[in-house]
Structure formats: structure tokens, C-alpha cells
Short mmCIF file of C-alpha atoms and ligand atoms in Angstrom, two decimals:
data_model
loop_
_atom_site.label_atom_id
_atom_site.label_comp_id
_atom_site.label_asym_id
_atom_site.label_seq_id
_atom_site.Cartn_x
_atom_site.Cartn_y
_atom_site.Cartn_z
CA UNK Y 9 -2.60 -3.92 14.51
CA UNK Y 10 -1.78 -4.69 10.87
CA UNK Y 11 -2.63 -7.79 9.15
CA UNK Y 12 -1.66 -9.57 6.10
CA UNK Y 13 -3.49 -12.17 5.07
CA UNK Y 14 -3.30 -14.72 1.80
CA UNK Y 15 -4.92 -17.97 0.98
CA UNK Y 16 -3.16 -20.70 2.58
CA UNK Y 17 -1.97 -22.55 -0.51
CA UNK Y 18 -1.71 -21.04 -3.97
CA UNK Y 19 -0.93 -23.98 -6.63
CA UNK Y 20 0.52 -22.31 -9.79
CA UNK Y 21 1.75 -23.91 -13.17
CA UNK Y 22 0.44 -25.68 -16.03
CA UNK Y 23 -2.00 -28.27 -15.12
CA UNK Y 24 -2.29 -27.10 -11.51
CA UNK Y 25 -6.11 -27.55 -11.94
CA UNK Y 26 -4.92 -31.56 -11.31
CA UNK Y 27 -4.48 -30.59 -7.66
CA UNK Y 28 -8.26 -30.93 -7.17
CA UNK Y 29 -7.77 -34.45 -6.83
CA UNK Y 30 -5.92 -34.21 -3.40
CA UNK Y 31 -8.45 -32.13 -1.60
CA UNK Y 32 -10.10 -33.83 1.52
CA UNK Y 33 -13.95 -33.61 1.71
CA UNK Y 34 -17.28 -35.46 0.68
CA UNK Y 35 -19.15 -32.81 -1.29
CA UNK Y 36 -18.02 -29.97 -3.68
CA UNK Y 37 -20.04 -27.41 -5.36
CA UNK Y 38 -18.55 -25.75 -8.38
CA UNK Y 39 -19.52 -22.37 -9.16
CA UNK Y 40 -19.00 -21.16 -12.80
CA UNK Y 41 -20.12 -18.79 -15.37
CA UNK Y 42 -21.52 -18.46 -18.75
CA UNK Y 43 -20.13 -21.71 -20.28
CA UNK Y 44 -16.49 -20.95 -21.33
CA UNK Y 45 -14.91 -23.10 -18.88
CA UNK Y 46 -17.68 -25.89 -19.90
CA UNK Y 47 -16.55 -25.43 -23.66
CA UNK Y 48 -13.08 -25.58 -23.16
CA UNK Y 49 -13.08 -28.87 -21.17
CA UNK Y 50 -12.24 -27.54 -17.90
CA UNK Y 51 -15.37 -28.01 -16.09
CA UNK Y 52 -15.34 -31.79 -17.10
CA UNK Y 53 -11.92 -31.90 -15.87
CA UNK Y 54 -12.49 -30.28 -12.55
CA UNK Y 55 -15.34 -32.53 -11.88
CA UNK Y 56 -13.42 -35.66 -12.64
CA UNK Y 57 -10.61 -34.60 -10.36
CA UNK Y 58 -12.96 -33.93 -7.58
CA UNK Y 59 -14.59 -37.19 -7.96
CA UNK Y 60 -11.37 -38.91 -8.06
CA UNK Y 61 -10.81 -37.38 -4.78
CA UNK Y 62 -13.94 -39.36 -3.35
CA UNK Y 63 -16.27 -36.32 -3.33
CA UNK Y 64 -19.76 -36.20 -4.78
CA UNK Y 65 -20.19 -32.84 -7.00
CA UNK Y 66 -22.69 -30.29 -7.96
CA UNK Y 67 -22.57 -27.74 -10.54
CA UNK Y 68 -23.70 -24.14 -10.05
CA UNK Y 69 -23.71 -22.64 -13.54
CA UNK Y 70 -24.44 -19.52 -15.53
CA UNK Y 71 -23.27 -16.88 -12.92
CA UNK Y 72 -23.81 -13.66 -15.17
CA UNK Y 73 -21.24 -11.04 -15.66
CA UNK Y 74 -21.26 -8.48 -12.46
CA UNK Y 75 -23.34 -10.97 -10.72
CA UNK Y 76 -26.69 -10.31 -9.16
CA UNK Y 77 -28.06 -10.29 -5.51
CA UNK Y 78 -30.53 -12.76 -6.97
CA UNK Y 79 -27.61 -15.11 -8.18
CA UNK Y 80 -26.14 -15.04 -4.70
CA UNK Y 81 -29.12 -16.08 -3.19
CA UNK Y 82 -29.73 -19.06 -5.44
CA UNK Y 83 -26.28 -20.13 -5.02
CA UNK Y 84 -26.59 -20.20 -1.54
CA UNK Y 85 -30.01 -21.71 -1.22
CA UNK Y 86 -28.46 -24.44 -3.80
CA UNK Y 87 -25.67 -24.84 -0.90
CA UNK Y 88 -27.84 -25.21 1.86
CA UNK Y 89 -29.69 -28.22 0.09
CA UNK Y 90 -26.47 -30.14 -1.09
CA UNK Y 91 -24.42 -29.04 2.15
CA UNK Y 92 -20.88 -29.27 0.03
CA UNK Y 93 -18.02 -29.05 2.61
CA UNK Y 94 -15.88 -27.53 -0.47
CA UNK Y 95 -16.83 -24.40 -2.52
CA UNK Y 96 -14.93 -24.39 -5.64
CA UNK Y 97 -15.70 -21.32 -7.88
CA UNK Y 98 -14.17 -21.23 -11.44
CA UNK Y 99 -13.81 -18.71 -14.37
CA UNK Y 100 -13.38 -15.06 -14.52
CA UNK Y 101 -13.78 -12.55 -11.53
CA UNK Y 102 -17.61 -12.86 -11.63
CA UNK Y 103 -18.28 -16.31 -10.70
CA UNK Y 104 -15.54 -16.57 -8.10
CA UNK Y 105 -16.97 -13.08 -6.67
CA UNK Y 106 -20.67 -14.68 -6.48
CA UNK Y 107 -19.50 -17.77 -4.76
CA UNK Y 108 -17.81 -15.79 -2.35
CA UNK Y 109 -20.81 -14.16 -1.45
CA UNK Y 110 -22.93 -17.42 -1.58
CA UNK Y 111 -20.39 -18.84 0.79
CA UNK Y 112 -21.39 -16.06 3.31
CA UNK Y 113 -25.15 -16.61 2.88
CA UNK Y 114 -24.82 -20.61 2.89
CA UNK Y 115 -23.08 -20.48 6.54
CA UNK Y 116 -25.28 -17.49 7.71
CA UNK Y 117 -28.73 -17.62 6.17
CA UNK Y 118 -29.76 -14.80 8.56
CA UNK Y 119 -27.23 -12.30 7.32
CA UNK Y 120 -27.92 -9.59 4.87
CA UNK Y 121 -25.88 -7.38 2.36
CA UNK Y 122 -26.36 -4.40 4.78
CA UNK Y 123 -24.46 -6.16 7.45
CA UNK Y 124 -21.81 -7.69 5.12
CA UNK Y 125 -20.88 -4.30 3.44
CA UNK Y 126 -19.36 -3.09 6.55
CA UNK Y 127 -15.87 -3.66 5.72
CA UNK Y 128 -14.08 -6.27 7.77
CA UNK Y 129 -17.38 -7.21 9.67
CA UNK Y 130 -17.86 -10.79 8.25
CA UNK Y 131 -19.22 -13.50 10.46
CA UNK Y 132 -16.73 -16.44 11.05
CA UNK Y 133 -16.65 -18.59 7.77
CA UNK Y 134 -15.59 -21.86 7.45
CA UNK Y 135 -17.93 -23.66 9.80
CA UNK Y 136 -19.42 -25.46 6.82
CA UNK Y 137 -17.13 -25.44 4.01
CA UNK Y 138 -13.58 -24.31 2.80
CA UNK Y 139 -13.24 -22.43 -0.53
CA UNK Y 140 -11.03 -22.84 -3.67
CA UNK Y 141 -10.78 -20.42 -6.47
CA UNK Y 142 -9.37 -20.94 -9.98
CA UNK Y 143 -9.47 -17.88 -11.88
CA UNK Y 144 -9.72 -17.94 -15.98
CA UNK Y 145 -8.52 -14.42 -16.65
CA UNK Y 146 -5.49 -12.62 -15.61
CA UNK Y 147 -6.68 -9.47 -13.95
CA UNK Y 148 -9.03 -9.24 -11.18
CA UNK Y 149 -7.10 -11.74 -8.70
CA UNK Y 150 -9.80 -12.55 -6.71
CA UNK Y 151 -8.51 -15.98 -6.13
CA UNK Y 152 -6.33 -14.51 -3.62
CA UNK Y 153 -8.17 -11.04 -2.58
CA UNK Y 154 -10.41 -10.52 0.40
CA UNK Y 155 -12.77 -8.61 -2.07
CA UNK Y 156 -16.26 -9.30 -3.68
CA UNK Y 157 -18.40 -6.92 -5.79
CA UNK Y 158 -22.15 -7.88 -6.01
CA UNK Y 159 -24.84 -5.81 -8.01
CA UNK Y 160 -28.22 -5.07 -6.54
CA UNK Y 161 -29.73 -4.14 -10.02
CA UNK Y 162 -33.28 -3.36 -8.27
CA UNK Y 163 -31.64 -0.56 -6.20
CA UNK Y 164 -29.10 0.17 -8.84
CA UNK Y 165 -26.19 -0.14 -6.43
CA UNK Y 166 -22.97 -2.29 -5.79
CA UNK Y 167 -22.18 -4.00 -2.62
CA UNK Y 168 -18.22 -3.99 -2.26
CA UNK Y 169 -17.72 -6.83 0.00
CA UNK Y 170 -14.24 -6.76 2.02
CA UNK Y 171 -13.17 -9.28 4.67
CA UNK Y 172 -10.25 -11.67 5.03
CA UNK Y 173 -12.88 -14.38 5.78
CA UNK Y 174 -13.58 -14.39 2.22
CA UNK Y 175 -10.01 -14.42 1.27
CA UNK Y 176 -9.95 -18.15 -0.10
CA UNK Y 177 -8.34 -21.08 1.39
CA UNK Y 178 -6.79 -22.45 -1.84
CA UNK Y 179 -6.00 -20.62 -5.07
CA UNK Y 180 -5.25 -22.57 -8.22
CA UNK Y 181 -3.48 -20.24 -10.53
CA UNK Y 182 -3.31 -22.52 -13.65
CA UNK Y 183 -2.21 -20.67 -16.69
CA UNK Y 184 -3.65 -22.96 -19.33
CA UNK Y 185 -7.25 -21.73 -18.20
CA UNK Y 186 -5.90 -18.13 -19.11
CA UNK Y 187 -4.93 -19.45 -22.67
CA UNK Y 188 -8.26 -19.05 -23.68
CA UNK Y 189 -8.53 -15.35 -23.08
CA UNK Y 190 -9.47 -13.26 -26.20
CA UNK Y 191 -6.80 -10.52 -27.13
CA UNK Y 192 -9.07 -7.66 -25.94
CA UNK Y 193 -9.76 -9.43 -22.60
CA UNK Y 194 -6.06 -9.88 -22.17
CA UNK Y 195 -5.35 -6.25 -22.62
CA UNK Y 196 -7.90 -4.83 -20.27
CA UNK Y 197 -7.33 -7.52 -17.48
CA UNK Y 198 -3.43 -6.93 -17.87
CA UNK Y 199 -3.94 -3.03 -17.36
CA UNK Y 200 -5.89 -4.00 -14.55
CA UNK Y 201 -3.42 -5.89 -12.85
CA UNK Y 202 -0.90 -3.03 -13.31
CA UNK Y 203 -3.22 -0.62 -11.80
CA UNK Y 204 -3.70 -2.88 -8.80
CA UNK Y 205 -0.13 -3.44 -8.33
CA UNK Y 206 0.73 0.54 -8.74
CA UNK Y 207 -1.94 1.61 -6.70
CA UNK Y 208 -1.18 -0.89 -3.88
CA UNK Y 209 2.55 0.14 -3.96
CA UNK Y 210 1.50 3.88 -3.62
CA UNK Y 211 -1.51 3.34 -1.08
CA UNK Y 212 -1.45 4.89 2.06
CA UNK Y 213 -1.60 1.25 3.53
CA UNK Y 214 1.36 -0.05 1.56
CA UNK Y 215 3.69 -2.17 3.72
CA UNK Y 216 7.18 -3.97 3.72
CA UNK Y 217 4.93 -7.30 3.34
CA UNK Y 218 3.12 -5.72 0.16
CA UNK Y 219 5.78 -3.56 -1.50
CA UNK Y 220 7.74 -6.48 -2.91
CA UNK Y 221 4.83 -8.13 -4.31
CA UNK Y 222 3.73 -4.89 -6.07
CA UNK Y 223 7.05 -4.25 -7.44
CA UNK Y 224 7.40 -7.42 -8.69
CA UNK Y 225 4.28 -7.47 -10.47
CA UNK Y 226 4.91 -4.26 -11.91
CA UNK Y 227 8.01 -5.38 -13.42
CA UNK Y 228 6.20 -8.71 -14.94
CA UNK Y 229 3.39 -6.74 -16.38
CA UNK Y 230 5.76 -4.37 -18.16
CA UNK Y 231 7.90 -7.38 -19.30
CA UNK Y 232 5.12 -9.81 -20.49
CA UNK Y 233 1.88 -8.25 -21.14
CA UNK Y 234 2.50 -7.14 -25.05
CA UNK Y 235 3.54 -10.54 -25.86
CA UNK Y 236 0.68 -12.05 -23.96
CA UNK Y 237 -1.66 -9.51 -25.90
CA UNK Y 238 0.11 -10.77 -29.08
CA UNK Y 239 -0.63 -14.58 -28.21
CA UNK Y 240 2.69 -15.62 -27.01
CA UNK Y 241 1.47 -18.41 -24.32
CA UNK Y 242 4.65 -18.17 -22.06
CA UNK Y 243 4.02 -14.51 -21.77
CA UNK Y 244 0.41 -15.29 -20.77
CA UNK Y 245 1.73 -17.73 -18.16
CA UNK Y 246 3.76 -15.16 -16.44
CA UNK Y 247 1.01 -12.54 -16.75
CA UNK Y 248 -1.40 -14.97 -14.91
CA UNK Y 249 1.26 -15.18 -12.30
CA UNK Y 250 2.02 -11.43 -12.44
CA UNK Y 251 -1.64 -10.47 -11.62
CA UNK Y 252 -1.79 -12.68 -8.74
CA UNK Y 253 1.14 -11.08 -7.19
CA UNK Y 254 -0.53 -7.72 -7.91
CA UNK Y 255 -3.68 -9.39 -6.04
CA UNK Y 256 -1.77 -10.33 -3.15
CA UNK Y 257 -0.33 -6.76 -2.40
CA UNK Y 258 -3.68 -5.06 -3.06
CA UNK Y 259 -5.69 -7.32 -0.97
CA UNK Y 260 -3.55 -6.23 1.81
CA UNK Y 261 -2.75 -2.52 0.95
CA UNK Y 262 -6.04 -1.66 -0.76
CA UNK Y 263 -6.09 0.59 -3.90
CA UNK Y 264 -6.60 4.21 -4.79
CA UNK Y 265 -8.65 6.50 -6.95
CA UNK Y 266 -8.00 4.90 -10.27
CA UNK Y 267 -10.30 2.50 -8.82
CA UNK Y 268 -12.68 4.84 -7.48
CA UNK Y 269 -13.15 6.60 -10.79
CA UNK Y 270 -13.61 3.09 -12.60
CA UNK Y 271 -16.07 1.97 -10.18
CA UNK Y 272 -18.39 4.98 -10.51
CA UNK Y 273 -17.93 5.18 -14.97
CA UNK Y 274 -18.22 1.52 -15.72
CA UNK Y 275 -21.92 1.89 -15.87
CA UNK Y 276 -22.64 5.81 -16.01
CA UNK Y 277 -23.05 6.19 -19.94
CA UNK Y 278 -25.64 5.33 -22.00
CA UNK Y 279 -22.99 4.92 -25.04
CA UNK Y 280 -22.13 1.39 -23.19
CA UNK Y 281 -20.25 -0.23 -20.50
CA UNK Y 282 -16.59 0.89 -20.04
CA UNK Y 283 -14.74 -2.55 -19.11
CA UNK Y 284 -12.99 -2.23 -15.78
CA UNK Y 285 -9.43 -2.59 -16.87
CA UNK Y 286 -9.94 -0.26 -19.91
CA UNK Y 287 -11.30 2.37 -17.59
CA UNK Y 288 -8.37 1.85 -15.34
CA UNK Y 289 -5.60 1.86 -18.08
CA UNK Y 290 -7.33 5.38 -19.32
CA UNK Y 291 -7.29 6.89 -15.85
CA UNK Y 292 -3.88 5.89 -14.52
CA UNK Y 293 -1.43 8.08 -16.16
CA UNK Y 294 -3.61 11.09 -15.25
CA UNK Y 295 -4.10 10.20 -11.71
CA UNK Y 296 -0.19 9.51 -11.43
CA UNK Y 297 0.44 12.90 -12.23
CA UNK Y 298 -2.32 14.32 -9.98
CA UNK Y 299 -1.01 12.06 -7.20
CA UNK Y 300 2.47 12.63 -7.83
CA UNK Y 301 2.12 16.50 -6.98
CA UNK Y 302 1.77 15.34 -3.17
CA UNK Y 303 5.00 13.18 -3.58
CA UNK Y 304 7.24 11.42 -6.46
CA UNK Y 305 9.17 9.38 -4.29
CA UNK Y 306 7.00 6.05 -4.62
CA UNK Y 307 6.38 6.79 -8.30
CA UNK Y 308 10.33 7.09 -8.67
CA UNK Y 309 10.81 3.64 -7.20
CA UNK Y 310 8.38 2.07 -9.70
CA UNK Y 311 10.10 3.89 -12.49
CA UNK Y 312 13.58 2.77 -11.21
CA UNK Y 313 12.24 -0.64 -10.92
CA UNK Y 314 11.39 -0.72 -14.65
CA UNK Y 315 14.91 0.65 -15.76
CA UNK Y 316 13.94 4.29 -15.94
CA UNK Y 317 16.56 6.91 -14.99
CA UNK Y 318 16.33 10.64 -14.21
CA UNK Y 319 15.26 13.04 -11.38
CA UNK Y 320 12.09 12.19 -9.52
CA UNK Y 321 10.15 14.53 -11.45
CA UNK Y 322 11.31 12.94 -15.06
CA UNK Y 323 10.71 9.33 -13.73
CA UNK Y 324 7.10 10.26 -12.99
CA UNK Y 325 6.67 11.51 -16.45
CA UNK Y 326 8.68 8.75 -18.27
CA UNK Y 327 6.59 6.27 -15.99
CA UNK Y 328 3.26 7.99 -17.53
CA UNK Y 329 4.58 8.06 -21.23
CA UNK Y 330 5.54 4.33 -20.84
CA UNK Y 331 1.96 3.54 -19.66
CA UNK Y 332 0.29 5.55 -22.29
CA UNK Y 333 2.61 3.66 -24.93
CA UNK Y 334 1.56 0.32 -23.67
CA UNK Y 335 -2.13 1.59 -24.07
CA UNK Y 336 -1.58 2.76 -27.67
CA UNK Y 337 0.27 -0.75 -28.03
CA UNK Y 338 -2.90 -2.45 -26.48
CA UNK Y 339 -5.51 -0.96 -28.51
CA UNK Y 340 -6.74 1.11 -25.29
CA UNK Y 341 -7.75 4.90 -25.98
CA UNK Y 342 -6.11 7.60 -24.33
CA UNK Y 343 -9.14 9.87 -23.31
CA UNK Y 344 -12.93 9.34 -22.73
CA UNK Y 345 -13.74 11.21 -25.82
CA UNK Y 346 -11.70 8.92 -27.88
CA UNK Y 347 -13.64 5.86 -25.92
CA UNK Y 348 -16.83 7.02 -27.56
CA UNK Y 349 -18.21 8.99 -24.48
CA UNK Y 350 -20.77 11.53 -25.89
CA UNK Y 351 -19.69 15.11 -24.50
CA UNK Y 352 -23.09 16.54 -23.68
CA UNK Y 353 -23.79 13.42 -21.69
CA UNK Y 354 -20.68 13.55 -19.92
CA UNK Y 355 -21.09 17.28 -19.29
CA UNK Y 356 -24.32 16.54 -17.59
CA UNK Y 357 -23.23 13.75 -15.39
CA UNK Y 358 -19.53 14.52 -14.59
CA UNK Y 359 -20.13 16.26 -11.48
CA UNK Y 360 -22.39 13.61 -9.85
CA UNK Y 361 -20.04 11.13 -10.95
CA UNK Y 362 -17.16 12.82 -9.38
CA UNK Y 363 -18.77 13.24 -6.04
CA UNK Y 364 -19.55 9.34 -6.06
CA UNK Y 365 -16.19 8.62 -7.04
CA UNK Y 366 -14.43 10.62 -3.90
CA UNK Y 367 -17.23 8.67 -1.86
CA UNK Y 368 -15.62 5.24 -3.16
CA UNK Y 369 -14.14 2.75 -0.75
CA UNK Y 370 -11.16 2.87 -2.67
CA UNK Y 371 -10.40 6.58 -2.15
CA UNK Y 372 -9.56 6.25 1.54
CA UNK Y 373 -6.02 4.94 0.72
CA UNK Y 374 -5.17 7.08 -2.23
CA UNK Y 375 -1.83 8.60 -1.44
CA UNK Y 376 -3.32 12.23 -2.15
CA UNK Y 377 -6.69 13.52 -0.83
CA UNK Y 378 -9.14 14.78 -3.41
CA UNK Y 379 -12.24 17.04 -3.26
CA UNK Y 380 -15.39 16.59 -5.51
CA UNK Y 381 -14.33 19.58 -7.44
CA UNK Y 382 -10.55 18.32 -8.06
CA UNK Y 383 -12.14 15.07 -9.10
CA UNK Y 384 -14.37 16.93 -11.68
CA UNK Y 385 -11.30 18.69 -12.91
CA UNK Y 386 -9.45 15.22 -13.20
CA UNK Y 387 -12.39 13.58 -15.29
CA UNK Y 388 -12.42 16.84 -17.60
CA UNK Y 389 -8.75 16.23 -18.18
CA UNK Y 390 -9.10 12.58 -18.94
CA UNK Y 391 -12.23 13.23 -21.07
CA UNK Y 392 -10.08 15.83 -23.41
CA UNK Y 393 -6.86 14.52 -22.93
CA UNK Y 394 -5.44 17.78 -21.13
CA UNK Y 395 -2.58 17.64 -19.14
CA UNK Y 396 -3.14 17.56 -15.21
CA UNK Y 397 -1.36 20.49 -13.86
CA UNK Y 398 -2.98 20.83 -10.52
FE1 FE R 29 -9.53 -3.85 -10.48
#
């Protein structure tokens, strides 16, 4: 049996934050990150709207990037003390992801991460609270997805949580929040959204329900990302919707090895973190050439949808070239070497990283299977910028 799940309501448009006024409940807790929502006045607005709805409001602030198990536990504790019937998460992917996990531990204090990481094995949520998500970046789409990633820094592992129970009840996709994104974040999150849509479209779990969302998202990213990057706020608005459409697609069709590779390289090198969307953008054309060896038809569909012409093989090439052009325009490097990863460290670590990437949760739905040896070869192509010919 297949299933397609989205939030019950997606509110979108400039000023939609105001819909918080109409929520029905007694108590709301707002989960936010490091301060930009506060600084730009959105947090005050949200508090005022919720009070107008007749709710008592409490804040849980300072969720860090890549939120920790400890933060989740503290948030769940605050929720158990306050007993909200609405959890309102607001900001980039991190506070929303953290709030999703807090929600599970609020409703089920005795559950454990070990239980929750089995995919689609959550206990039934919504016993105590409903969940609204308000994204301020245009990429992760966590406001509409069934996913959350929490980091256990002591054990050095990430817990990818996946269950339709954590698909929010309400998503508020208000582009005014995304107007505050700095340029680099706009580039990285935009290419993350493109990767979501392309990986969902070619996923082994793609369906007639997810395909149109993925294709529309791809068209919109190609149409609007460069202008959004240059600061055009109408384009920024369209990107905020495009990433949400991509999220609806990949929440239901899952992803592929671009994400597997980005997950396992993000924090792997001593030279510094590779931002998620930047890693995806670098890897995407290489992975398309690898996957296309097992079938070009789905990539040809994508290429047609953005106005490219030619044979299927030519279309794959043109699609990859177009992605590389966008990367260049957006200031994203073409190789891991260019990104600044040290060659000796890369050579020392690549075999282990390749093995971990094959074991990532996103590998299962990739359209072409991959062995650790092939994955290592693929990483070497990406490091040096050599063509994928296998
Ligand atoms: Fe992503």
C-alpha cells in the first residue's frame, strides 16, 4: 500500500504569518533558533497573533544549527511543564527539526531515539498537541516533510527521523521571512531544493502524486533562483514556494545518493563544514551522469520540462551542464578540491566515507544501485573534477 501525506493546511503568501490568529487552542509554545526571527521582528509578531487567538504563549529559544539530543530533551521537558496544545516552530530547518523531535518526547516521555530511528515506527502523535511550522529559509522544506535530523554529539552520530506522524499539521509559507536570507544561504538552500526535486523525480519511489510537484519545483528553481540570489524579492517569493513543492514531492518519494553523499561529508573534514546545499550542488551533476548509465528517460523528462532539446543522451549532458552553469553563477565550486578539502585528508578518508554513504538512509531509493567501491570512484571524480564514465 502506497501513501501520500502532506500537512492538512499550507498557507502561503506575503503576510500569511497572520494566520496564527486563527488557530484554536489554549497554549502555544514557539520553538526558534538563534535570534534572526527575533531580530527581524517576526517572533514578536507571532507572539502577538497567538495572543490575539486567545492563547497563552511560551518561548523555547536558541535551538542551535544541527540540533542536539540535549536540546530536544530540554524542549520536551519545557513542553511537559507548560502543556501546550500547539507547537509552533519557526526559522531555518534546525528549530523546526528540533521541535518535531521535542513533540515526540513531549507526548511519549519514555520513548528513545533508538526506537524513533526505525523508519515509520513512531507512536501516534497529536494526543497532546498539534504542530505548525514556519520556514525562514527556502530549502529544507521541513515544514511539509516527514523528516527530522537530530545529532548525538557524544556518540558522534546523526539520527535521521522519518515518519508521517511528524509531518506538520499546518505549514505557513510566508515569503517575507525568507527575504532576510543572506546571499550565500539563498544559493545553497536553493540548490538543495533543486536536488530534492530532481532526486524525488528519479527516485524508485516516485509516483503520479509526486512527479508533478517535482517537475514544477524544478522549473521554478531554474526560473527564479538566479534572480532570488541577486536579491529580487519577487523571485525570492517564488523560490519559497518552489522549495515547498519540492518538499511535498520528496517527503513522499524520498531522495537518492546526492543526499547520502552530502550527509556523510558535511562534517567529515578538518578544513570545516560543507554546507548541506553546497555539497548537494557540487555532487548533483556527477551523480546524474552516474545514474543515467542505468536509464536516461527520467532525466530526459526533466530536461524537456526546462526547454532543452536533443536525444536522451544529449539531454542528460545539457541538464548537467545547466546545473554546472547555475553553480558557477551562484558562486558554488565545481569540485571538492576547489571547495578547499585537503587532498591528503581526502585520500585518507574517502574509502570510509564512501562506505558510510552507501549505508545512508537515502541510498535505498536511488535509481541505480551502488557499491562502496563505485561510491569511492564517484567521490574521486568529484574531488578532481574528472568525468564520470562508469
Ligand atoms: Fe536536502
